[in-house]
């Protein structure tokens, strides 16, 4: 066994890896840039799929805890046009195949399942160097250093570990999200809350859309999506939230007011989230003592709804590979990567197809057909 096992990043992927190792009696240390578990609100609902995310939670021994955090009814889906007319409306299937949970709740059950000293908060990795014998020396922004016998990059889109394996950087996909919130929707934003219904709303037109979800306490959480060049979003002045929201609202000037309320009446400063992805077939040659998982390995646009599911699944699969071959970790990493490449390529291709379909010239009908087909396929 290559000790110590150092995981960089306490996102869903890194935490799942540490937890599954822990279940099998193998210790790991997670180095996380954020100062504490509460340093940032972990927003958004995630649907956790039967064939990957849920399997990872079973491997982690946390399936019952997961059942306890499901948001009932949140898997309902509606597609609207820009006038607010409902074109597709499907209730939560309630069959457990892809229930919705809050990302923060999911992260909490993973955090609570690990020994308290597993995570070194406030450790932002700045540089990594190879010692040449499969070990790596990590240097953190707080001045400390650590040596890793096995290094796992679970540090997300802009991974500091990935460059040890691949020179490829994520590229902008042509779509930017702007994140907004309305609170107490049923009382304070009634028309918008009614438009959203019990689950997800997708109001779409060619090149733009409003993708929203009802969360606990009638919080209405939206990603306003625009197909724009990267310098358009980079050039917007988000330090003046009112002006930024007005500028974004201009792009939706002929949309129904219950939809544009997400922009005009946002109760939080808008947060720009330009969407980036790694190439669909991103892969690398084996490098001794190091491997990535989750977004660090296969960042993709969120249009297949799989990124968090895959990150957890990667974490569980990597742990299982190590548990199965503790005497030969290199063979374990090779086996893990051999499965990872086709799995992530297939999903990255699906994300890419969906991204195009969502905002193409036939939208919103392309999206209606997509959801209708999905529901029929189960
Ligand atoms: C708008 C949006 C909506 C999405 N919706 C969905 C969805 O509905 N369903 C779904 O499955 N996926 C969704 N995703 C994708 C999902 O969020 C990611 O794929 C998932 O979070 C990846 O998990 P991860 O553990 O690999 O990385 P992350 O969640 O990014 O975690 C990485 C961790 O590493 C830490 N870190 C980063 N750099 C360093 C460093 N240098 N040193 C130490 N620590 C570091 C970070 O602080 C973080 O805690 C969405 C993504 C976006 C942008």
CSV table of C-alpha atoms and ligand atoms in Angstrom, one decimal, residues 7-16 30-34 40 42-49 52 100 103 107 120-127 139-140 153-161 177 179 213 221 223 273-276 293-312 314, ligand 1:
chain,number,residue,atom,x,y,z
A,7,UNK,CA,-6.8,13.3,-1.5
A,8,UNK,CA,-6.9,17.0,-2.7
A,9,UNK,CA,-10.5,18.4,-2.4
A,10,UNK,CA,-13.4,17.7,-0.1
A,11,UNK,CA,-16.1,17.8,-2.8
A,12,UNK,CA,-18.5,14.9,-3.2
A,13,UNK,CA,-15.9,12.9,-5.1
A,14,UNK,CA,-13.1,13.2,-2.7
A,15,UNK,CA,-15.3,12.6,0.3
A,16,UNK,CA,-16.8,9.5,-1.2
A,30,UNK,CA,-8.1,15.1,2.5
A,31,UNK,CA,-6.6,18.5,2.0
A,32,UNK,CA,-9.3,21.1,1.3
A,33,UNK,CA,-8.8,24.7,0.3
A,34,UNK,CA,-11.9,26.0,2.1
A,40,UNK,CA,-19.6,28.4,1.5
A,42,UNK,CA,-23.4,24.3,-1.0
A,43,UNK,CA,-26.4,25.3,-3.2
A,44,UNK,CA,-28.5,23.5,-5.6
A,45,UNK,CA,-30.5,20.2,-5.9
A,46,UNK,CA,-28.9,17.2,-7.4
A,47,UNK,CA,-30.7,14.2,-8.7
A,48,UNK,CA,-28.9,11.1,-7.6
A,49,UNK,CA,-29.1,8.3,-10.1
A,52,UNK,CA,-24.0,5.5,-10.4
A,100,UNK,CA,-33.4,15.0,-5.6
A,103,UNK,CA,-26.0,19.2,-2.3
A,107,UNK,CA,-22.0,16.7,1.6
A,120,UNK,CA,-7.3,19.3,6.8
A,121,UNK,CA,-9.3,22.5,6.1
A,122,UNK,CA,-7.6,25.6,4.9
A,123,UNK,CA,-5.0,23.7,2.8
A,124,UNK,CA,-5.1,25.1,-0.7
A,125,UNK,CA,-2.7,23.1,-2.9
A,126,UNK,CA,-0.5,25.5,-4.8
A,127,UNK,CA,2.3,23.3,-6.2
A,139,UNK,CA,2.9,22.6,-1.0
A,140,UNK,CA,0.0,24.6,0.3
A,153,UNK,CA,-6.8,15.0,-7.5
A,154,UNK,CA,-10.4,15.5,-6.4
A,155,UNK,CA,-9.9,19.2,-6.7
A,156,UNK,CA,-12.5,20.0,-9.3
A,157,UNK,CA,-12.5,21.9,-12.6
A,158,UNK,CA,-9.3,23.9,-12.1
A,159,UNK,CA,-7.4,21.0,-10.5
A,160,UNK,CA,-3.8,21.6,-9.5
A,161,UNK,CA,-3.2,17.8,-9.6
A,177,UNK,CA,-25.2,30.7,-16.4
A,179,UNK,CA,-27.3,32.2,-10.7
A,213,UNK,CA,-35.8,24.6,-9.1
A,221,UNK,CA,-33.2,28.9,-7.3
A,223,UNK,CA,-29.7,29.6,-13.5
A,273,UNK,CA,-21.0,30.8,-13.9
A,274,UNK,CA,-19.4,30.5,-17.3
A,275,UNK,CA,-19.6,26.8,-18.3
A,276,UNK,CA,-16.3,25.0,-19.2
A,293,UNK,CA,-11.5,11.8,-10.2
A,294,UNK,CA,-14.7,13.8,-10.8
A,295,UNK,CA,-14.4,17.2,-12.5
A,296,UNK,CA,-10.6,17.1,-12.3
A,297,UNK,CA,-10.7,14.1,-14.6
A,298,UNK,CA,-13.7,14.8,-16.9
A,299,UNK,CA,-15.3,18.3,-16.4
A,300,UNK,CA,-18.4,18.5,-18.6
A,301,UNK,CA,-21.3,20.9,-19.0
A,302,UNK,CA,-24.1,20.1,-16.5
A,303,UNK,CA,-26.6,19.2,-19.3
A,304,UNK,CA,-26.5,15.4,-18.6
A,305,UNK,CA,-27.0,16.1,-14.8
A,306,UNK,CA,-24.2,13.5,-14.2
A,307,UNK,CA,-21.1,15.4,-12.9
A,308,UNK,CA,-21.8,14.9,-9.2
A,309,UNK,CA,-23.0,11.4,-9.7
A,310,UNK,CA,-19.9,10.5,-11.7
A,311,UNK,CA,-17.6,12.1,-9.1
A,312,UNK,CA,-19.1,10.0,-6.3
A,314,UNK,CA,-15.4,7.5,-9.4
B,1,LIG,C1,-24.4,25.2,-12.5
B,1,LIG,C2,-24.1,23.7,-12.3
B,1,LIG,C3,-25.1,22.8,-12.1
B,1,LIG,C4,-24.8,21.4,-11.9
B,1,LIG,N1,-25.9,20.6,-11.7
B,1,LIG,C5,-25.6,19.2,-11.6
B,1,LIG,C6,-26.6,18.3,-11.4
B,1,LIG,O1,-27.8,18.6,-11.4
B,1,LIG,N2,-26.3,17.0,-11.2
B,1,LIG,C7,-25.0,16.5,-11.2
B,1,LIG,O2,-24.7,15.3,-11.0
B,1,LIG,N3,-24.0,17.4,-11.4
B,1,LIG,C8,-24.2,18.8,-11.6
B,1,LIG,N4,-23.2,19.7,-11.7
B,1,LIG,C9,-21.8,19.2,-11.8
B,1,LIG,C10,-21.3,18.9,-10.4
B,1,LIG,O3,-21.5,20.1,-9.6
B,1,LIG,C11,-19.8,18.6,-10.4
B,1,LIG,O4,-19.6,17.7,-11.4
B,1,LIG,C12,-19.4,18.0,-9.1
B,1,LIG,O5,-19.5,18.9,-8.0
B,1,LIG,C13,-17.9,17.5,-9.2
B,1,LIG,O6,-17.5,17.0,-7.9
B,1,LIG,P1,-16.0,17.0,-7.6
B,1,LIG,O7,-15.9,16.4,-6.2
B,1,LIG,O8,-15.2,16.3,-8.7
B,1,LIG,O9,-15.5,18.5,-7.5
B,1,LIG,P2,-16.0,19.7,-6.7
B,1,LIG,O10,-17.4,19.6,-6.3
B,1,LIG,O11,-15.7,20.9,-7.5
B,1,LIG,O12,-15.1,19.7,-5.4
B,1,LIG,C14,-13.7,20.1,-5.5
B,1,LIG,C15,-13.2,20.5,-4.1
B,1,LIG,O13,-11.8,20.7,-4.2
B,1,LIG,C16,-11.5,21.9,-3.5
B,1,LIG,N5,-10.3,22.5,-4.2
B,1,LIG,C17,-10.3,23.1,-5.4
B,1,LIG,N6,-9.0,23.5,-5.6
B,1,LIG,C18,-8.3,23.1,-4.6
B,1,LIG,C19,-6.9,23.2,-4.2
B,1,LIG,N7,-6.0,23.8,-5.0
B,1,LIG,N8,-6.5,22.8,-3.0
B,1,LIG,C20,-7.3,22.1,-2.2
B,1,LIG,N9,-8.7,22.0,-2.4
B,1,LIG,C21,-9.1,22.5,-3.6
B,1,LIG,C22,-12.8,22.8,-3.7
B,1,LIG,O14,-12.8,23.8,-2.7
B,1,LIG,C23,-13.9,21.7,-3.6
B,1,LIG,O15,-14.2,21.5,-2.2
B,1,LIG,C24,-23.5,21.0,-11.9
B,1,LIG,C25,-22.5,21.9,-12.1
B,1,LIG,C26,-22.8,23.3,-12.3
B,1,LIG,C27,-21.6,24.3,-12.6
